[in-house]
Coordinates of C-alpha atoms and ligand atoms in Angstrom, one line a residue:
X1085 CA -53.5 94.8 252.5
X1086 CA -56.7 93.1 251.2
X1087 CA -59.9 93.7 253.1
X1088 CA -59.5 89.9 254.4
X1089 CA -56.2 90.6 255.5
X1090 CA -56.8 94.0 257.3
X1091 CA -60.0 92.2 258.8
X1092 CA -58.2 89.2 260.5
X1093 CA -55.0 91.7 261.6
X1094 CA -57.9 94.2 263.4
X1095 CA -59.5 90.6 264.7
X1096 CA -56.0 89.5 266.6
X1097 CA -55.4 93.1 267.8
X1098 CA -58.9 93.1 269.5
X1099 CA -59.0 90.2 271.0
X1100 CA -55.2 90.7 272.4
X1101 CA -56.8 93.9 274.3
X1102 CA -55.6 94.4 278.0
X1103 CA -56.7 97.2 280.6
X1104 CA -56.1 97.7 283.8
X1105 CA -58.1 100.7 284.6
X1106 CA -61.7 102.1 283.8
X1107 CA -60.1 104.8 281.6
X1108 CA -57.8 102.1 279.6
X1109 CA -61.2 100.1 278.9
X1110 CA -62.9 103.8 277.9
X1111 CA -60.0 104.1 275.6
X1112 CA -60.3 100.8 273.9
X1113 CA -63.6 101.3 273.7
X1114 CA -63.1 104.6 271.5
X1115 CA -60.1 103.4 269.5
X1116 CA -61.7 100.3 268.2
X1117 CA -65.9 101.0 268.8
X1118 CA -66.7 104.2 268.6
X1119 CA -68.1 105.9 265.7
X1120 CA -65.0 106.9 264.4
X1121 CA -63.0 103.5 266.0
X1122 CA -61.0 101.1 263.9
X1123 CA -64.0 98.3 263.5
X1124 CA -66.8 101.1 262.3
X1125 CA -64.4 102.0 260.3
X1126 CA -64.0 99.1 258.9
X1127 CA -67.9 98.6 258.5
X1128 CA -67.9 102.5 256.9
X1129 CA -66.4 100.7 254.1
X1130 CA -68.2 97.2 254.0
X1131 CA -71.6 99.1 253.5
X1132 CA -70.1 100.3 250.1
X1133 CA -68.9 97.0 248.9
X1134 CA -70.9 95.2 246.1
X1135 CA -73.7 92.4 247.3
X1136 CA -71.7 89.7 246.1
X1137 CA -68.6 91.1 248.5
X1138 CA -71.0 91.7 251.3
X1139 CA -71.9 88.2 251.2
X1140 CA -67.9 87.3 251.2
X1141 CA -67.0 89.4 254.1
X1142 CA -69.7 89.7 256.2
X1143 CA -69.5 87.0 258.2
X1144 CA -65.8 88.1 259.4
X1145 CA -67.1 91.3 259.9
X1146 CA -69.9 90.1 262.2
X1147 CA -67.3 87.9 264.2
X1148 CA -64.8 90.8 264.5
X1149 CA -67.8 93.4 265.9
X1150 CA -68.7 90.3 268.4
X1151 CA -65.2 89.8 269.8
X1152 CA -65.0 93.5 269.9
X1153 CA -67.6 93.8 271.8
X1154 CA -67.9 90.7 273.8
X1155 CA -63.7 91.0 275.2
X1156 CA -64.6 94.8 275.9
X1157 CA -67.3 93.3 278.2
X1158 CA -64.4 91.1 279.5
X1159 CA -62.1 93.5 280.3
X1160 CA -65.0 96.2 282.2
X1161 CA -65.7 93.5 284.3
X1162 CA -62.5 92.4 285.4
X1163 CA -61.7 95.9 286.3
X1164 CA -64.8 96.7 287.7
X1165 CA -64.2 93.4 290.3
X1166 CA -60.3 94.9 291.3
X1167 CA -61.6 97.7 292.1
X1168 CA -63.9 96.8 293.8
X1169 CA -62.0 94.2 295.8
X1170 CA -59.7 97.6 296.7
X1171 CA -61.9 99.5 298.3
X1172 CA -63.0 96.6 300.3
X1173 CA -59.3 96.2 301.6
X1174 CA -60.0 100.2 302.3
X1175 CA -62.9 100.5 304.3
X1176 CA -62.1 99.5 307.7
X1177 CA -65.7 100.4 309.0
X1178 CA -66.4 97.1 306.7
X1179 CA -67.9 94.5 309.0
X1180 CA -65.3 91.9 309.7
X1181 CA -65.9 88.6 307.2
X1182 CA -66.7 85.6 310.0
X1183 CA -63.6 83.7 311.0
X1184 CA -63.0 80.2 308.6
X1185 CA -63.2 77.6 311.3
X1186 CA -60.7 74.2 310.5
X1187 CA -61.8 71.1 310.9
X1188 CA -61.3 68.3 314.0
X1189 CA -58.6 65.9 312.9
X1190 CA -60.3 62.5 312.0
X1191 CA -58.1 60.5 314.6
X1192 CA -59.0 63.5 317.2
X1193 CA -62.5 63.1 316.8
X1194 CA -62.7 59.2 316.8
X1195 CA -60.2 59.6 319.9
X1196 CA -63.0 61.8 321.6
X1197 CA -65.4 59.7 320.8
X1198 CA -63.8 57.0 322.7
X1199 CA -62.9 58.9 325.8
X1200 CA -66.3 60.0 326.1
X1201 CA -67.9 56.4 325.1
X1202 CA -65.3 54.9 328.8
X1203 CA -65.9 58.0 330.5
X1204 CA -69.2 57.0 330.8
X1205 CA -69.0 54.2 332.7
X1206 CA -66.0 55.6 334.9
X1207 CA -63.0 55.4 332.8
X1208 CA -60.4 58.3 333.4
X1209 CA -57.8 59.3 330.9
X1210 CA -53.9 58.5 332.4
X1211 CA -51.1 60.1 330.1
X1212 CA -47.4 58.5 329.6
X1213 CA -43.9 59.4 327.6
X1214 CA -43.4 58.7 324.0
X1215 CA -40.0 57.8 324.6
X1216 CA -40.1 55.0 327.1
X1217 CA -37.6 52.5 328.3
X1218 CA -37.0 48.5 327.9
X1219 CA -38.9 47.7 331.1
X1220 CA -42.1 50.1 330.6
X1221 CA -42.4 48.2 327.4
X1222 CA -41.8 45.2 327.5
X1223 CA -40.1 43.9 330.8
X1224 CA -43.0 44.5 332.8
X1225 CA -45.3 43.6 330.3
X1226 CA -44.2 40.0 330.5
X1227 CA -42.2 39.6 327.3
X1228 CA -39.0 37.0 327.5
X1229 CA -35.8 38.6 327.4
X1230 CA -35.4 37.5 323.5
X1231 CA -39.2 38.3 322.0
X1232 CA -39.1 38.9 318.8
X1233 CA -40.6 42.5 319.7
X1234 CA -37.3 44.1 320.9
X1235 CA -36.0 42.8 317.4
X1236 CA -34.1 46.5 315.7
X1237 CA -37.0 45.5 312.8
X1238 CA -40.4 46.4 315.1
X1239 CA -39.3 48.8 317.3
X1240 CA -37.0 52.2 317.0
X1241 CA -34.1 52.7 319.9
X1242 CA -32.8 55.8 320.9
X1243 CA -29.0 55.6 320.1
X1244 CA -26.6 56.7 322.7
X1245 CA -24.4 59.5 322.3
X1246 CA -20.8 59.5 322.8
X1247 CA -20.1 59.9 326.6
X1248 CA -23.6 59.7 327.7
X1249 CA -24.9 58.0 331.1
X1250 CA -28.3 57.2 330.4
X1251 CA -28.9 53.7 329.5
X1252 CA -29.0 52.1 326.4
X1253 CA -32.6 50.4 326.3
X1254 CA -34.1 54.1 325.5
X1255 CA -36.6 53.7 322.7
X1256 CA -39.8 54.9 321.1
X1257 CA -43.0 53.2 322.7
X1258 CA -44.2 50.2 320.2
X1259 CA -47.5 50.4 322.1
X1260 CA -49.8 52.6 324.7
X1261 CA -49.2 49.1 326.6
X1262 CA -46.9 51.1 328.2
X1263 CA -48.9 53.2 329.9
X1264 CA -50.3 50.5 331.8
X1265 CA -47.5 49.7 333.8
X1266 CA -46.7 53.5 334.6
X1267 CA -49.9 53.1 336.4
X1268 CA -50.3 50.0 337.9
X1269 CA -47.0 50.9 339.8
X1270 CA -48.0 54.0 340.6
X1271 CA -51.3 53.3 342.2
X1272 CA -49.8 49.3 343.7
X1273 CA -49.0 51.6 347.1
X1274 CA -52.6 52.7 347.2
X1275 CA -54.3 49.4 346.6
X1276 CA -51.9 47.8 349.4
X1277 CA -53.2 49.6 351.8
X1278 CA -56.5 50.1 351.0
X1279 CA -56.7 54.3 350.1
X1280 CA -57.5 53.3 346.5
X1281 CA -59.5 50.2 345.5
X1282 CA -59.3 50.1 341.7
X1283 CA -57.6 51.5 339.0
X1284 CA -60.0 52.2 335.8
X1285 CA -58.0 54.2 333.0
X1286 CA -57.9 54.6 329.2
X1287 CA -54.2 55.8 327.6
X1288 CA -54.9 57.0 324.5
X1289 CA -51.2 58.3 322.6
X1290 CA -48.9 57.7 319.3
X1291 CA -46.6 54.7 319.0
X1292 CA -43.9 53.9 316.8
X1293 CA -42.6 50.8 314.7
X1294 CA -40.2 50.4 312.4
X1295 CA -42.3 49.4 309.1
X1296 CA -41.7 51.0 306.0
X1297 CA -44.9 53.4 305.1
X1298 CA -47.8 52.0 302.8
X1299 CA -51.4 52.3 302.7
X1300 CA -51.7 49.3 305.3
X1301 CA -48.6 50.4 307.5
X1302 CA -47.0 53.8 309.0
X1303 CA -44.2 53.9 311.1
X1304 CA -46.7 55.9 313.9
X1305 CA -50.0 55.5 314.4
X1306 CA -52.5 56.0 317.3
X1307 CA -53.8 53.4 320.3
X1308 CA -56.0 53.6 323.0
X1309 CA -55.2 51.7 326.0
X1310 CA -57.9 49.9 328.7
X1311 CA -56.9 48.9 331.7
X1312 CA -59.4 47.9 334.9
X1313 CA -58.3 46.3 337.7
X1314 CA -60.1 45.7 341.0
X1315 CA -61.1 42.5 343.3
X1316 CA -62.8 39.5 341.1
X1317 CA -62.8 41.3 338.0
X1318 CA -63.9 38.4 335.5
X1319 CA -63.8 37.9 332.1
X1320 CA -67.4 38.6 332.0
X1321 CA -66.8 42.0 332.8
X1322 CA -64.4 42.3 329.9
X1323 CA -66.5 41.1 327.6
X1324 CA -69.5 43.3 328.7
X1325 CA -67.8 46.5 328.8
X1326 CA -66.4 46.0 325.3
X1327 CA -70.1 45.0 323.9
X1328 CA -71.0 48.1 325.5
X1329 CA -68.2 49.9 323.9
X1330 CA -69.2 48.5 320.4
X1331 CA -72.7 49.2 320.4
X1332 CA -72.1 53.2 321.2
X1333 CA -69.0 52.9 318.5
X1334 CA -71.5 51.1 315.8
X1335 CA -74.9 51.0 316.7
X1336 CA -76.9 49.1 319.1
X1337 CA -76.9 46.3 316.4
X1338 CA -73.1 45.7 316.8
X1339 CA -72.1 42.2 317.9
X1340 CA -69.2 41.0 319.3
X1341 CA -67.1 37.6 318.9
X1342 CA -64.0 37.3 321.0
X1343 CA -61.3 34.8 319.3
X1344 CA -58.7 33.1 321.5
X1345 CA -55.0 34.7 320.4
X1346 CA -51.9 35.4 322.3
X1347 CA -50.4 38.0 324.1
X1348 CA -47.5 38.2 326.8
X1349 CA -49.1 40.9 328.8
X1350 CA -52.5 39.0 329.4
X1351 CA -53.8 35.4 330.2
X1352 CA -56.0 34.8 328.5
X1353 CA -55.8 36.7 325.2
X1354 CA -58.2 37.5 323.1
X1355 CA -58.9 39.3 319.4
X1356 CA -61.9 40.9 319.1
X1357 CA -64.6 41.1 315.8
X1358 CA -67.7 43.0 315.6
X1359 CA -70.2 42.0 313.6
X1360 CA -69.6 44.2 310.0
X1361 CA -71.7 47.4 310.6
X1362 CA -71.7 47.6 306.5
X1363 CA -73.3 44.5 305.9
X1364 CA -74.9 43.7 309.3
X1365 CA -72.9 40.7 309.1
X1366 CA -74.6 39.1 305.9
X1367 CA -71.0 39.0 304.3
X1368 CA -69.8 41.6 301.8
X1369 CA -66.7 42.9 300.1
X1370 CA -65.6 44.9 303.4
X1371 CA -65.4 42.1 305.6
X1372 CA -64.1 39.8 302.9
X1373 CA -67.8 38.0 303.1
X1374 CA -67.3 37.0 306.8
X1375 CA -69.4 39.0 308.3
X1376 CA -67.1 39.9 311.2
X1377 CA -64.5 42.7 311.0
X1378 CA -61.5 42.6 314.0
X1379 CA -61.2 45.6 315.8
X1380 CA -59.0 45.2 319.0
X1381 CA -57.1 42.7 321.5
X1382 CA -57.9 42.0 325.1
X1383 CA -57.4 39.7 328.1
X1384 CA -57.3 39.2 331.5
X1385 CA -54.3 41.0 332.8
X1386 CA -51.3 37.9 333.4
X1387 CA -50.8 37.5 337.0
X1388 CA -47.1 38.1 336.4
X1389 CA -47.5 41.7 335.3
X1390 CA -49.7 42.6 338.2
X1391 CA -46.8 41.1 340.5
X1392 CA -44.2 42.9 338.5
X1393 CA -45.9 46.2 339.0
X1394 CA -46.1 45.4 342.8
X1395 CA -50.1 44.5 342.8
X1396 CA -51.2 41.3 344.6
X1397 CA -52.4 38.9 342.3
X1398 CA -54.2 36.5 344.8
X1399 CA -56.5 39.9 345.8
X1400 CA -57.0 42.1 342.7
X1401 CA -57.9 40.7 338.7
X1402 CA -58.2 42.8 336.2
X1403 CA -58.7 43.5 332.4
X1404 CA -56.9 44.9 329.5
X1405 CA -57.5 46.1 326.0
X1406 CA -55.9 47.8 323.3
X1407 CA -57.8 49.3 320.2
X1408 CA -56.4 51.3 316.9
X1409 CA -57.5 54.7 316.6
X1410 CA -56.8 54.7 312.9
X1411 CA -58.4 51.0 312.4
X1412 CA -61.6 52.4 314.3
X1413 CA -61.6 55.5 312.0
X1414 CA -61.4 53.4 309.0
X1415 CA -64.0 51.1 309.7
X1416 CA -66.1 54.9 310.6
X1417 CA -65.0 56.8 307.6
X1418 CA -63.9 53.7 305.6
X1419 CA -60.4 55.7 304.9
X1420 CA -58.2 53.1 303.6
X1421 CA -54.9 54.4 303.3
X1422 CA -52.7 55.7 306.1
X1423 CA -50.9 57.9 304.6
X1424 CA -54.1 60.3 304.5
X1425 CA -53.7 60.4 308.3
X1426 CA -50.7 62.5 308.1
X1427 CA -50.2 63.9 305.0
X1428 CA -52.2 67.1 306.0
X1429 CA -53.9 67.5 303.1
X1430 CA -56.5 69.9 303.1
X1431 CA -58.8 68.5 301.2
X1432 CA -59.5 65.4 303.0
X1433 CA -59.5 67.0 306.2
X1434 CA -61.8 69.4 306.1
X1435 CA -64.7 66.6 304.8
X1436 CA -64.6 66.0 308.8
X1437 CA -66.9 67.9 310.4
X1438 CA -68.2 65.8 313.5
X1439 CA -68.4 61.8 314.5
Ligands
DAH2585 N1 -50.5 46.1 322.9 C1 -51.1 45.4 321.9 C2 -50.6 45.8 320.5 O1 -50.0 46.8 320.4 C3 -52.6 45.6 321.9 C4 -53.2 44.9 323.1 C5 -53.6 43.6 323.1 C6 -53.4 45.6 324.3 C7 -54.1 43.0 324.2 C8 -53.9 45.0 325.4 C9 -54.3 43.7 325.4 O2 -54.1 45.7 326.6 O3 -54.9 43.2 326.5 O4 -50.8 45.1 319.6

């Protein structure tokens, strides 16, 4: 073998070199560095070369000491670290390394945020099932018998089984509207006579619709439900207490504009926009140069569904509204797609620390 040759076969060996142990690196180190290793060696017979050869060679022979030298280095080190790492495991006098706390949810902490904003003023939280029936979700609420809402495309029904006696109008709640009426019929005995004189509650929970998943549209997401009823409860009221809610949400800046809209559950209905809490409602690319962004819908509760529910509508009024948690979050943390929400990846949840 040429010089060149035997130079560029030592070259590959060295820098292929493993260890796993502080005596495996020692012996490397006295196979290939010491003064009787491979590369002195090697340099034991470069020194006797001609000038002319030295300058031919010695740049290879520089490189080969270096890698020599610097993947030795390497490989100490490495060892060194696993070592080091096992007698950590070992000593169990160690102090203990502080527990890695997660992160809140994004939804859970804009859904606290809400709670606490309506507990304020007297709102308590009221709790209903997931898996509702026909008339908790729509009878009650004032929908005709063929609204579009009961359609198989918005909303998911619990099929029966074969032989079962439940009935068939079992389905997954399409809104936290639901809750509402649970209420209101459980507190209609009080208000008649007189032990209770108002119902104040807030229904935050998950609904379901039958949409197929984007980045504008799950098949569940999150509402919070407000519902106030009490004697002469005006619209005023309404609008006051969701101005209030607004300005804690977004800033004591925030303005509201309510927009006449449509709902069976409420006479009249309203959607409402705040003012765009990016732009201070100059206009920009968020709120597609409006100014306004909408964030929920409201309205005096329809004399119907207070009758329904067994709840005098000649004595007590009352208000309703129903927000998005995810459509509050992304105006917050401007997350865009929904999928984030659920997908449970790590790395987006823990960038949420607090509101
Ligand atoms: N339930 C409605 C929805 O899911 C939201 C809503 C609108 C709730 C108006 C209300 C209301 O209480 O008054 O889209």
């Amino acid at each position: 073998m040429s010089l060149q040759e035997r130079i560029e076969e030592l070259q590959t060996r060295v820098q292929q070199m493993q260890a796993s142990s502080a005596e495996e690196v020692e012996a490397l180190r006295i196979k290939y560095l010491s003064k009787k290793g491979e590369v002195s060696g090697l340099f034991d017979e470069f020194r006797a070369l001609s000038k002319e050869q030295k300058a031919q060679f010695g740049q290879a022979m520089n490189r080969l000491r270096q890698t020599a030298e610097e993947r030795m280095a390497q490989l100490r080190q490495t060892v060194e670290q696993t070592v080091a790492k096992a007698e950590v495991r070992e000593d169990l006098t160690r102090t203990p390394d502080p527990i890695a706390l997660g992160t809140r949810h994004p939804l859970s902490l804009v859904r606290e945020q809400i709670i606490d904003i309506f507990s304020r003023i007297g709102f308590t939280v009221a709790d209903g099932p997931e898996i509702e029936d026909d008339r908790h979700v729509f009878g009650l609420l004032n929908f005709a018998p063929e609204h579009p809402a009961r359609d198989m495309q918005d909303t998911f029904f619990v099929e029966k089984e074969e032989g079962e006696q439940r009935p068939t109008d079992v389905l997954l709640r399409t809104h936290t509207s639901s809750v509402q009426t649970r209420v209101m019929l459980e507190a209609a005995e009080w208000l008649r006579n007189g032990q209770q004189d108002s119902i104040r509650v807030l229904c935050p929970g998950r609904v379901y619709r039958n949409e197929a998943i984007s980045a504008r549209a799950h098949c569940f997401f999150h509402q919070v439900e407000g519902l106030y009823i009490a004697r002469k409860v005006s619209y005023a009221d309404l609008r006051q207490t969701l101005l209030y809610f607004a300005k804690e949400m977004f800033g004591d800046k925030t303005q509201i504009r309510l927009r006449p809209s449509y709902f069976p559950f409420t006479e009249p209905s309203a959607e409402m926009d705040i003012s765009c809490h990016i732009c201070g409602g100059k206009g920009c690319g968020f709120c597609k140069q409006t100014g306004w962004v909408e964030i929920l819908g409201c309205g005096m509760v329809d004399p119907n569904v207070l009758e329904a529910c067994g709840i005098d509508s000649k004595e007590f009024s009352g208000y309703a509204f129903g927000l998005g948690i995810e459509r509050i979050t992304n105006l917050k943390y401007r997350v865009k797609d929904l999928r984030l929400f659920s997908e449970n990846d790590i790395r987006f949840l823990n960038q949420f620390v607090s509101c």
